[in-house]
């Protein structure tokens, strides 16, 4: 009756009988839930995997029109990919790997079965099998174009596509890695610099992420949760939380934050499984023993989790809302993953809030996504070289020394 209809959020207000809502000016306020004329406006969630954009530009004057997805329709995330991943052909490979239908199912299916790894983004590669990998006996394909912001890799079990793009609205550079894995092949796992010293925060047991990748030798790696920083903090502060930390099935720490703690990071959990699955949990949702019982091989504590079961997290109003260098990992479904790093604190790239990273993973079709340690910890490494820039001197292997990385793929030529 006052000329606007606010949306309720999922977060209760601090006062009794009230809920946080959107307000007329676009900010967040509260609305008493005892008003006699109160109604509820439903919010509809679209299953993007079952529809396609049939027309429209997405503006108020020309809204999108949708039609059901059929076997002949293209990838339903094509519009988001066109924005986040502009077409960047690999020189000298135009026209390769054509003839396989792109039905979009790898991005559309829920994260319950293995991804159709051969159905999406085959351009720029030599001839691939129907599953989307190199035929047996062929040498691994590697293409690196640093100036063009394009990196490609393929072997008999792994395909990696990395593109450097830009978020003009946020004035930030973004590295987006799309990764396909053959079913049954080793997936993402935490790889230690010194496996015998996983709980001691000493520089002697750490190394630059690029060097950890070269020493192991990993095709692709991301940074993780850098839990050793919290280990050092806990020495001088009684009760300081470290989180639930599990590596290779071993419980290293079971020190979650207290219920109701408001801090960044919230120490939500990311679980990596032997079968290629990724799952996210709130802090305190499960104990370390329960995570091991679920079959989690590695459990990281950082967060917040960005997406769970295809739904965005309800982000904190204040924490994680500044523009910073960010890092995250996401899964469309087992066998199909995305990793994202946003550069920040440098000329030409300001960084983004955590919520913006979550929206990127939503636009890419991820059903699961998790915020990793950003800032100087963030490191995307391909074939032994760090790709993201952390200071004004340019791109170089200068991320802070760490005890581990999250790696996938092995190639003896990594150096």
Coordinates of C-alpha atoms in Angstrom, one line a residue:
X1 CA 0.0 0.0 0.0
X2 CA 3.0 2.3 0.2
X3 CA 3.9 1.8 -3.4
X4 CA 6.6 -0.9 -3.2
X5 CA 6.7 -4.6 -2.4
X6 CA 9.8 -5.7 -0.6
X7 CA 11.4 -9.1 -0.8
X8 CA 12.1 -11.1 2.3
X9 CA 15.7 -12.4 2.6
X10 CA 16.5 -15.7 4.2
X11 CA 18.0 -13.9 7.2
X12 CA 15.9 -13.1 10.4
X13 CA 16.3 -9.5 11.7
X14 CA 17.9 -9.0 15.1
X15 CA 14.6 -7.7 16.6
X16 CA 11.5 -9.9 17.5
X17 CA 8.8 -10.5 14.9
X18 CA 10.8 -9.0 12.0
X19 CA 12.7 -10.1 8.9
X20 CA 15.4 -8.6 6.8
X21 CA 14.0 -7.4 3.5
X22 CA 14.9 -5.2 0.6
X23 CA 13.7 -1.6 1.0
X24 CA 12.4 1.0 -1.4
X25 CA 15.8 2.6 -2.0
X26 CA 17.4 -0.8 -2.7
X27 CA 19.1 -1.2 0.7
X28 CA 18.5 -3.9 3.3
X29 CA 16.2 -3.2 6.2
X30 CA 13.6 -5.0 8.3
X31 CA 9.9 -5.5 8.0
X32 CA 7.6 -6.4 10.9
X33 CA 5.8 -9.7 10.2
X34 CA 2.7 -8.7 12.2
X35 CA 1.3 -6.2 9.8
X36 CA -2.3 -7.0 8.8
X37 CA -1.8 -6.2 5.2
X38 CA 1.3 -8.2 4.8
X39 CA 1.6 -10.5 1.8
X40 CA 4.4 -12.8 0.6
X41 CA 5.9 -12.4 -2.9
X42 CA 7.3 -15.8 -4.1
X43 CA 10.7 -16.0 -5.8
X44 CA 10.9 -18.5 -8.6
X45 CA 14.1 -20.4 -9.2
X46 CA 14.6 -21.5 -12.8
X47 CA 16.3 -24.8 -13.6
X48 CA 18.5 -23.4 -16.3
X49 CA 19.5 -26.9 -17.4
X50 CA 15.9 -27.4 -18.6
X51 CA 15.4 -24.2 -20.6
X52 CA 17.2 -22.1 -23.1
X53 CA 17.1 -18.4 -24.0
X54 CA 14.9 -18.2 -27.1
X55 CA 15.0 -14.4 -27.5
X56 CA 15.2 -11.1 -25.8
X57 CA 18.2 -9.0 -24.6
X58 CA 17.4 -9.3 -20.8
X59 CA 16.4 -5.7 -20.4
X60 CA 13.1 -4.5 -18.8
X61 CA 11.9 -3.4 -22.2
X62 CA 13.1 -6.5 -24.0
X63 CA 13.1 -9.4 -21.4
X64 CA 14.4 -12.8 -22.1
X65 CA 12.0 -15.4 -23.4
X66 CA 12.6 -19.0 -22.5
X67 CA 11.7 -22.3 -24.2
X68 CA 12.1 -25.9 -23.0
X69 CA 15.4 -27.5 -23.7
X70 CA 15.3 -30.2 -26.3
X71 CA 18.0 -32.6 -27.6
X72 CA 18.9 -30.2 -30.4
X73 CA 19.2 -27.0 -28.3
X74 CA 22.6 -25.5 -27.4
X75 CA 24.3 -25.2 -24.1
X76 CA 21.9 -23.3 -21.7
X77 CA 24.8 -21.5 -20.1
X78 CA 26.0 -20.1 -23.4
X79 CA 24.9 -16.6 -22.6
X80 CA 26.9 -16.6 -19.4
X81 CA 29.9 -18.2 -21.1
X82 CA 29.8 -15.5 -23.8
X83 CA 30.1 -12.9 -21.1
X84 CA 32.6 -14.6 -18.9
X85 CA 34.5 -16.6 -21.5
X86 CA 34.8 -14.7 -24.8
X87 CA 35.8 -16.9 -27.8
X88 CA 39.6 -17.1 -27.8
X89 CA 40.6 -19.5 -30.6
X90 CA 44.0 -21.1 -30.3
X91 CA 46.1 -20.1 -33.3
X92 CA 46.8 -22.9 -35.8
X93 CA 44.1 -25.2 -34.5
X94 CA 41.0 -23.6 -36.1
X95 CA 38.4 -26.2 -37.1
X96 CA 39.8 -29.0 -35.0
X97 CA 37.7 -31.3 -32.9
X98 CA 34.4 -30.5 -34.7
X99 CA 31.5 -32.8 -35.4
X100 CA 30.6 -33.7 -31.8
X101 CA 27.1 -32.3 -30.8
X102 CA 27.1 -29.7 -28.1
X103 CA 23.9 -30.5 -26.3
X104 CA 24.7 -28.6 -23.1
X105 CA 24.0 -31.5 -20.8
X106 CA 27.4 -31.3 -19.1
X107 CA 26.5 -27.9 -17.7
X108 CA 22.8 -28.8 -17.1
X109 CA 22.8 -32.1 -15.3
X110 CA 22.6 -32.1 -11.5
X111 CA 25.8 -33.1 -9.7
X112 CA 24.7 -36.7 -9.3
X113 CA 26.2 -38.5 -12.4
X114 CA 29.5 -38.1 -14.3
X115 CA 29.7 -35.1 -16.6
X116 CA 29.4 -35.6 -20.4
X117 CA 33.0 -34.5 -20.8
X118 CA 33.0 -34.7 -24.6
X119 CA 30.0 -32.4 -25.2
X120 CA 31.4 -28.9 -24.5
X121 CA 34.2 -26.6 -25.6
X122 CA 36.2 -28.9 -27.9
X123 CA 37.4 -26.0 -30.1
X124 CA 41.1 -25.4 -30.3
X125 CA 42.2 -28.9 -29.6
X126 CA 43.5 -31.8 -31.8
X127 CA 41.1 -34.6 -32.6
X128 CA 39.5 -35.8 -29.4
X129 CA 37.7 -39.0 -28.5
X130 CA 33.9 -38.8 -27.9
X131 CA 34.7 -38.4 -24.2
X132 CA 36.7 -35.3 -25.0
X133 CA 40.2 -36.5 -24.4
X134 CA 43.2 -37.5 -26.5
X135 CA 43.3 -40.9 -28.1
X136 CA 45.6 -43.5 -26.5
X137 CA 49.2 -43.2 -27.5
X138 CA 49.2 -39.5 -28.4
X139 CA 51.5 -37.1 -26.6
X140 CA 49.9 -34.5 -24.3
X141 CA 48.7 -31.3 -26.1
X142 CA 49.9 -28.1 -24.5
X143 CA 49.2 -24.6 -25.8
X144 CA 50.3 -21.4 -24.1
X145 CA 49.6 -17.9 -25.3
X146 CA 50.3 -15.6 -22.4
X147 CA 49.8 -12.4 -24.4
X148 CA 46.4 -13.6 -25.6
X149 CA 45.4 -15.0 -22.2
X150 CA 44.8 -18.5 -23.4
X151 CA 46.2 -21.8 -22.0
X152 CA 45.1 -25.3 -23.1
X153 CA 46.0 -28.8 -22.1
X154 CA 44.7 -32.3 -23.1
X155 CA 45.8 -35.8 -22.4
X156 CA 44.0 -39.2 -22.2
X157 CA 42.2 -38.3 -18.9
X158 CA 42.3 -34.5 -18.5
X159 CA 41.4 -31.4 -20.5
X160 CA 42.1 -27.9 -19.1
X161 CA 41.0 -24.6 -20.7
X162 CA 42.1 -21.4 -19.0
X163 CA 41.1 -17.9 -20.3
X164 CA 42.0 -14.5 -18.9
X165 CA 39.0 -12.2 -19.2
X166 CA 37.8 -9.1 -17.5
X167 CA 34.8 -7.9 -15.4
X168 CA 34.5 -4.3 -16.7
X169 CA 31.8 -3.4 -14.2
X170 CA 34.1 -4.3 -11.3
X171 CA 37.3 -3.2 -13.2
X172 CA 39.0 -6.5 -12.5
X173 CA 40.9 -9.2 -14.4
X174 CA 39.7 -12.7 -14.1
X175 CA 41.3 -16.1 -14.8
X176 CA 38.8 -18.8 -15.4
X177 CA 39.9 -22.4 -15.7
X178 CA 37.4 -25.0 -17.0
X179 CA 38.5 -28.6 -16.3
X180 CA 37.2 -31.9 -17.6
X181 CA 38.3 -35.2 -16.0
X182 CA 37.8 -38.8 -17.3
X183 CA 35.7 -40.9 -15.0
X184 CA 38.0 -43.1 -12.8
X185 CA 41.0 -40.8 -13.2
X186 CA 42.6 -39.1 -10.2
X187 CA 40.7 -35.9 -9.3
X188 CA 41.6 -32.9 -7.3
X189 CA 43.6 -33.5 -4.2
X190 CA 45.7 -31.6 -1.7
X191 CA 49.4 -32.0 -2.5
X192 CA 51.9 -31.2 0.2
X193 CA 55.4 -29.8 -0.1
X194 CA 56.5 -31.8 2.9
X195 CA 54.1 -34.6 3.7
X196 CA 56.0 -35.5 6.9
X197 CA 55.3 -32.0 8.4
X198 CA 51.7 -31.1 7.7
X199 CA 50.9 -29.4 11.1
X200 CA 54.0 -27.3 11.8
X201 CA 54.0 -23.7 10.7
X202 CA 57.7 -23.3 9.7
X203 CA 59.0 -21.8 6.5
X204 CA 61.3 -24.8 6.2
X205 CA 58.2 -26.9 5.4
X206 CA 56.7 -24.5 2.9
X207 CA 57.4 -23.5 -0.7
X208 CA 56.0 -21.3 -3.5
X209 CA 52.9 -22.8 -5.1
X210 CA 54.6 -22.9 -8.5
X211 CA 57.5 -24.9 -7.1
X212 CA 55.2 -27.3 -5.4
X213 CA 53.5 -27.9 -8.7
X214 CA 56.8 -28.4 -10.5
X215 CA 58.1 -30.7 -7.9
X216 CA 55.1 -33.0 -8.0
X217 CA 54.6 -32.4 -11.2
X218 CA 51.1 -31.1 -11.5
X219 CA 49.4 -29.9 -14.7
X220 CA 47.1 -27.5 -12.8
X221 CA 46.8 -26.3 -9.3
X222 CA 45.1 -23.8 -7.1
X223 CA 45.8 -22.6 -3.6
X224 CA 43.8 -24.0 -0.7
X225 CA 42.8 -22.8 2.8
X226 CA 46.3 -22.0 4.2
X227 CA 45.3 -23.5 7.6
X228 CA 48.9 -23.2 8.9
X229 CA 48.3 -19.4 9.4
X230 CA 45.5 -20.3 11.9
X231 CA 47.8 -22.9 13.5
X232 CA 50.3 -20.1 14.3
X233 CA 47.5 -17.9 15.6
X234 CA 46.2 -20.6 17.9
X235 CA 49.5 -20.9 19.7
X236 CA 49.0 -17.5 21.3
X237 CA 45.2 -17.3 21.5
X238 CA 43.3 -19.8 23.6
X239 CA 40.4 -21.3 21.7
X240 CA 41.4 -19.7 18.4
X241 CA 39.6 -21.9 15.7
X242 CA 41.6 -23.7 13.0
X243 CA 38.6 -25.6 11.5
X244 CA 38.2 -29.2 10.4
X245 CA 41.3 -30.1 8.5
X246 CA 41.6 -33.5 6.9
X247 CA 44.3 -34.6 4.5
X248 CA 44.5 -38.0 2.8
X249 CA 41.8 -39.3 5.2
X250 CA 43.9 -38.2 8.3
X251 CA 42.3 -35.8 10.7
X252 CA 44.9 -33.1 11.3
X253 CA 42.7 -30.7 13.3
X254 CA 39.2 -30.8 14.6
X255 CA 38.9 -27.3 16.0
X256 CA 35.8 -25.6 14.4
X257 CA 34.7 -22.1 15.4
X258 CA 32.1 -21.7 18.1
X259 CA 28.4 -21.6 17.1
X260 CA 27.4 -18.1 16.1
X261 CA 30.9 -16.8 15.5
X262 CA 31.0 -13.9 13.1
X263 CA 34.4 -13.6 11.4
X264 CA 36.0 -13.9 8.0
X265 CA 36.7 -16.6 7.0
X266 CA 33.8 -18.4 8.6
X267 CA 35.6 -21.8 8.3
X268 CA 33.0 -23.5 6.2
X269 CA 34.2 -26.8 4.8
X270 CA 35.0 -28.1 1.3
X271 CA 35.2 -31.9 1.0
X272 CA 37.1 -33.6 -1.8
X273 CA 36.2 -37.2 -2.5
X274 CA 38.0 -40.0 -4.3
X275 CA 35.2 -40.4 -6.8
X276 CA 35.6 -36.8 -8.1
X277 CA 32.8 -35.3 -6.1
X278 CA 33.0 -32.0 -4.2
X279 CA 30.7 -31.1 -1.3
X280 CA 30.4 -28.0 0.9
X281 CA 29.3 -27.7 4.5
X282 CA 28.7 -25.0 7.0
X283 CA 31.2 -24.7 9.9
X284 CA 30.0 -26.9 12.8
X285 CA 27.6 -28.8 10.5
X286 CA 29.7 -32.0 10.8
X287 CA 32.6 -33.2 13.0
X288 CA 35.8 -34.4 11.6
X289 CA 34.9 -38.0 12.3
X290 CA 31.6 -37.6 10.5
X291 CA 33.4 -36.2 7.4
X292 CA 35.8 -39.2 7.4
X293 CA 32.7 -41.5 7.7
X294 CA 31.2 -39.8 4.6
X295 CA 34.4 -40.8 2.7
X296 CA 36.0 -37.4 2.4
X297 CA 39.6 -37.7 1.5
X298 CA 40.5 -34.0 2.0
X299 CA 38.6 -31.4 3.9
X300 CA 39.5 -27.7 3.7
X301 CA 38.3 -25.0 6.2
X302 CA 37.9 -21.5 4.8
X303 CA 34.8 -20.2 2.9
X304 CA 32.2 -19.0 3.0
X305 CA 30.8 -21.7 0.7
X306 CA 29.4 -19.9 -2.3
X307 CA 26.9 -22.4 -3.8
X308 CA 25.3 -25.5 -2.4
X309 CA 22.9 -27.7 -4.3
X310 CA 22.7 -25.0 -7.0
X311 CA 21.7 -22.3 -4.6
X312 CA 23.8 -19.2 -3.6
X313 CA 24.7 -18.8 0.0
X314 CA 23.2 -16.0 2.1
X315 CA 26.4 -13.9 2.5
X316 CA 27.2 -11.8 5.5
X317 CA 26.2 -8.2 5.3
X318 CA 29.7 -6.9 6.2
X319 CA 32.3 -9.6 6.1
X320 CA 33.9 -10.3 2.8
X321 CA 32.3 -7.3 1.1
X322 CA 35.4 -5.4 0.2
X323 CA 37.1 -5.5 -3.2
X324 CA 40.0 -8.0 -2.8
X325 CA 41.9 -10.6 -4.8
X326 CA 39.7 -13.7 -4.7
X327 CA 40.1 -17.4 -5.4
X328 CA 37.5 -20.1 -5.7
X329 CA 36.7 -23.7 -6.9
X330 CA 33.4 -25.0 -8.2
X331 CA 31.8 -28.1 -9.7
X332 CA 29.1 -28.4 -12.3
X333 CA 29.0 -32.2 -11.6
X334 CA 31.8 -34.8 -11.0
X335 CA 34.2 -34.6 -14.0
X336 CA 33.4 -30.9 -14.8
X337 CA 35.0 -28.2 -12.7
X338 CA 35.7 -24.5 -12.7
X339 CA 38.5 -22.6 -10.9
X340 CA 38.4 -18.8 -10.7
X341 CA 41.0 -16.2 -9.6
X342 CA 40.2 -12.4 -9.6
X343 CA 43.3 -10.2 -9.5
X344 CA 43.2 -7.2 -7.1
X345 CA 45.2 -4.6 -5.4
X346 CA 47.0 -3.8 -8.6
X347 CA 46.7 -1.1 -11.3
X348 CA 43.8 -1.9 -13.6
X349 CA 42.3 -4.7 -11.3
X350 CA 40.6 -3.7 -8.1
X351 CA 39.3 -7.1 -6.9
X352 CA 35.7 -8.0 -6.0
X353 CA 33.6 -8.9 -3.0
X354 CA 33.0 -12.6 -2.2
X355 CA 29.4 -12.4 -3.3
X356 CA 30.6 -11.5 -6.8
X357 CA 32.7 -14.6 -7.0
X358 CA 29.7 -16.7 -6.1
X359 CA 27.7 -15.1 -8.9
X360 CA 30.4 -16.0 -11.4
X361 CA 30.2 -19.6 -10.4
X362 CA 26.4 -19.5 -10.7
X363 CA 26.7 -18.0 -14.2
X364 CA 29.1 -20.8 -15.1
X365 CA 26.5 -23.4 -14.1
X366 CA 28.1 -24.7 -11.0
X367 CA 26.0 -26.6 -8.5
X368 CA 28.8 -26.4 -5.8
X369 CA 31.3 -23.7 -5.2
X370 CA 33.7 -22.7 -2.4
X371 CA 35.7 -19.6 -1.6
X372 CA 39.4 -20.3 -1.1
X373 CA 42.1 -18.1 0.5
X374 CA 42.6 -15.0 -1.6
X375 CA 45.1 -12.1 -1.4
X376 CA 48.7 -13.1 -1.6
X377 CA 47.8 -16.8 -1.0
X378 CA 45.9 -16.9 -4.3
X379 CA 47.8 -18.8 -7.0
X380 CA 46.6 -20.4 -10.2
X381 CA 49.5 -22.5 -11.6
X382 CA 49.5 -24.1 -15.1
X383 CA 52.4 -26.4 -16.2
X384 CA 54.6 -25.1 -13.3
X385 CA 54.0 -21.3 -13.8
X386 CA 51.8 -19.0 -11.8
X387 CA 49.3 -17.2 -14.0
X388 CA 47.8 -14.5 -11.8
X389 CA 49.4 -11.1 -11.0
X390 CA 49.8 -10.2 -7.4
X391 CA 51.8 -6.9 -7.5
X392 CA 52.7 -4.1 -9.8
X393 CA 55.8 -5.8 -11.2
X394 CA 53.8 -8.1 -13.4
X395 CA 53.1 -11.8 -13.5
X396 CA 55.6 -14.0 -11.7
X397 CA 55.9 -16.9 -9.2
X398 CA 55.5 -14.7 -6.2
X399 CA 52.5 -16.0 -4.2
X400 CA 53.3 -16.5 -0.5
X401 CA 55.0 -19.7 0.4
X402 CA 52.6 -22.4 1.5
X403 CA 52.6 -26.0 2.6
X404 CA 50.3 -27.4 -0.1
X405 CA 48.3 -26.8 -3.2
X406 CA 45.1 -28.3 -4.7
X407 CA 46.3 -30.1 -7.7
X408 CA 45.0 -32.2 -10.6
X409 CA 46.8 -34.0 -13.5
X410 CA 50.4 -35.2 -13.8
X411 CA 52.8 -34.6 -16.7
X412 CA 56.6 -35.3 -16.5
X413 CA 57.2 -32.3 -18.7
X414 CA 56.0 -29.8 -16.1
X415 CA 59.1 -27.7 -15.2

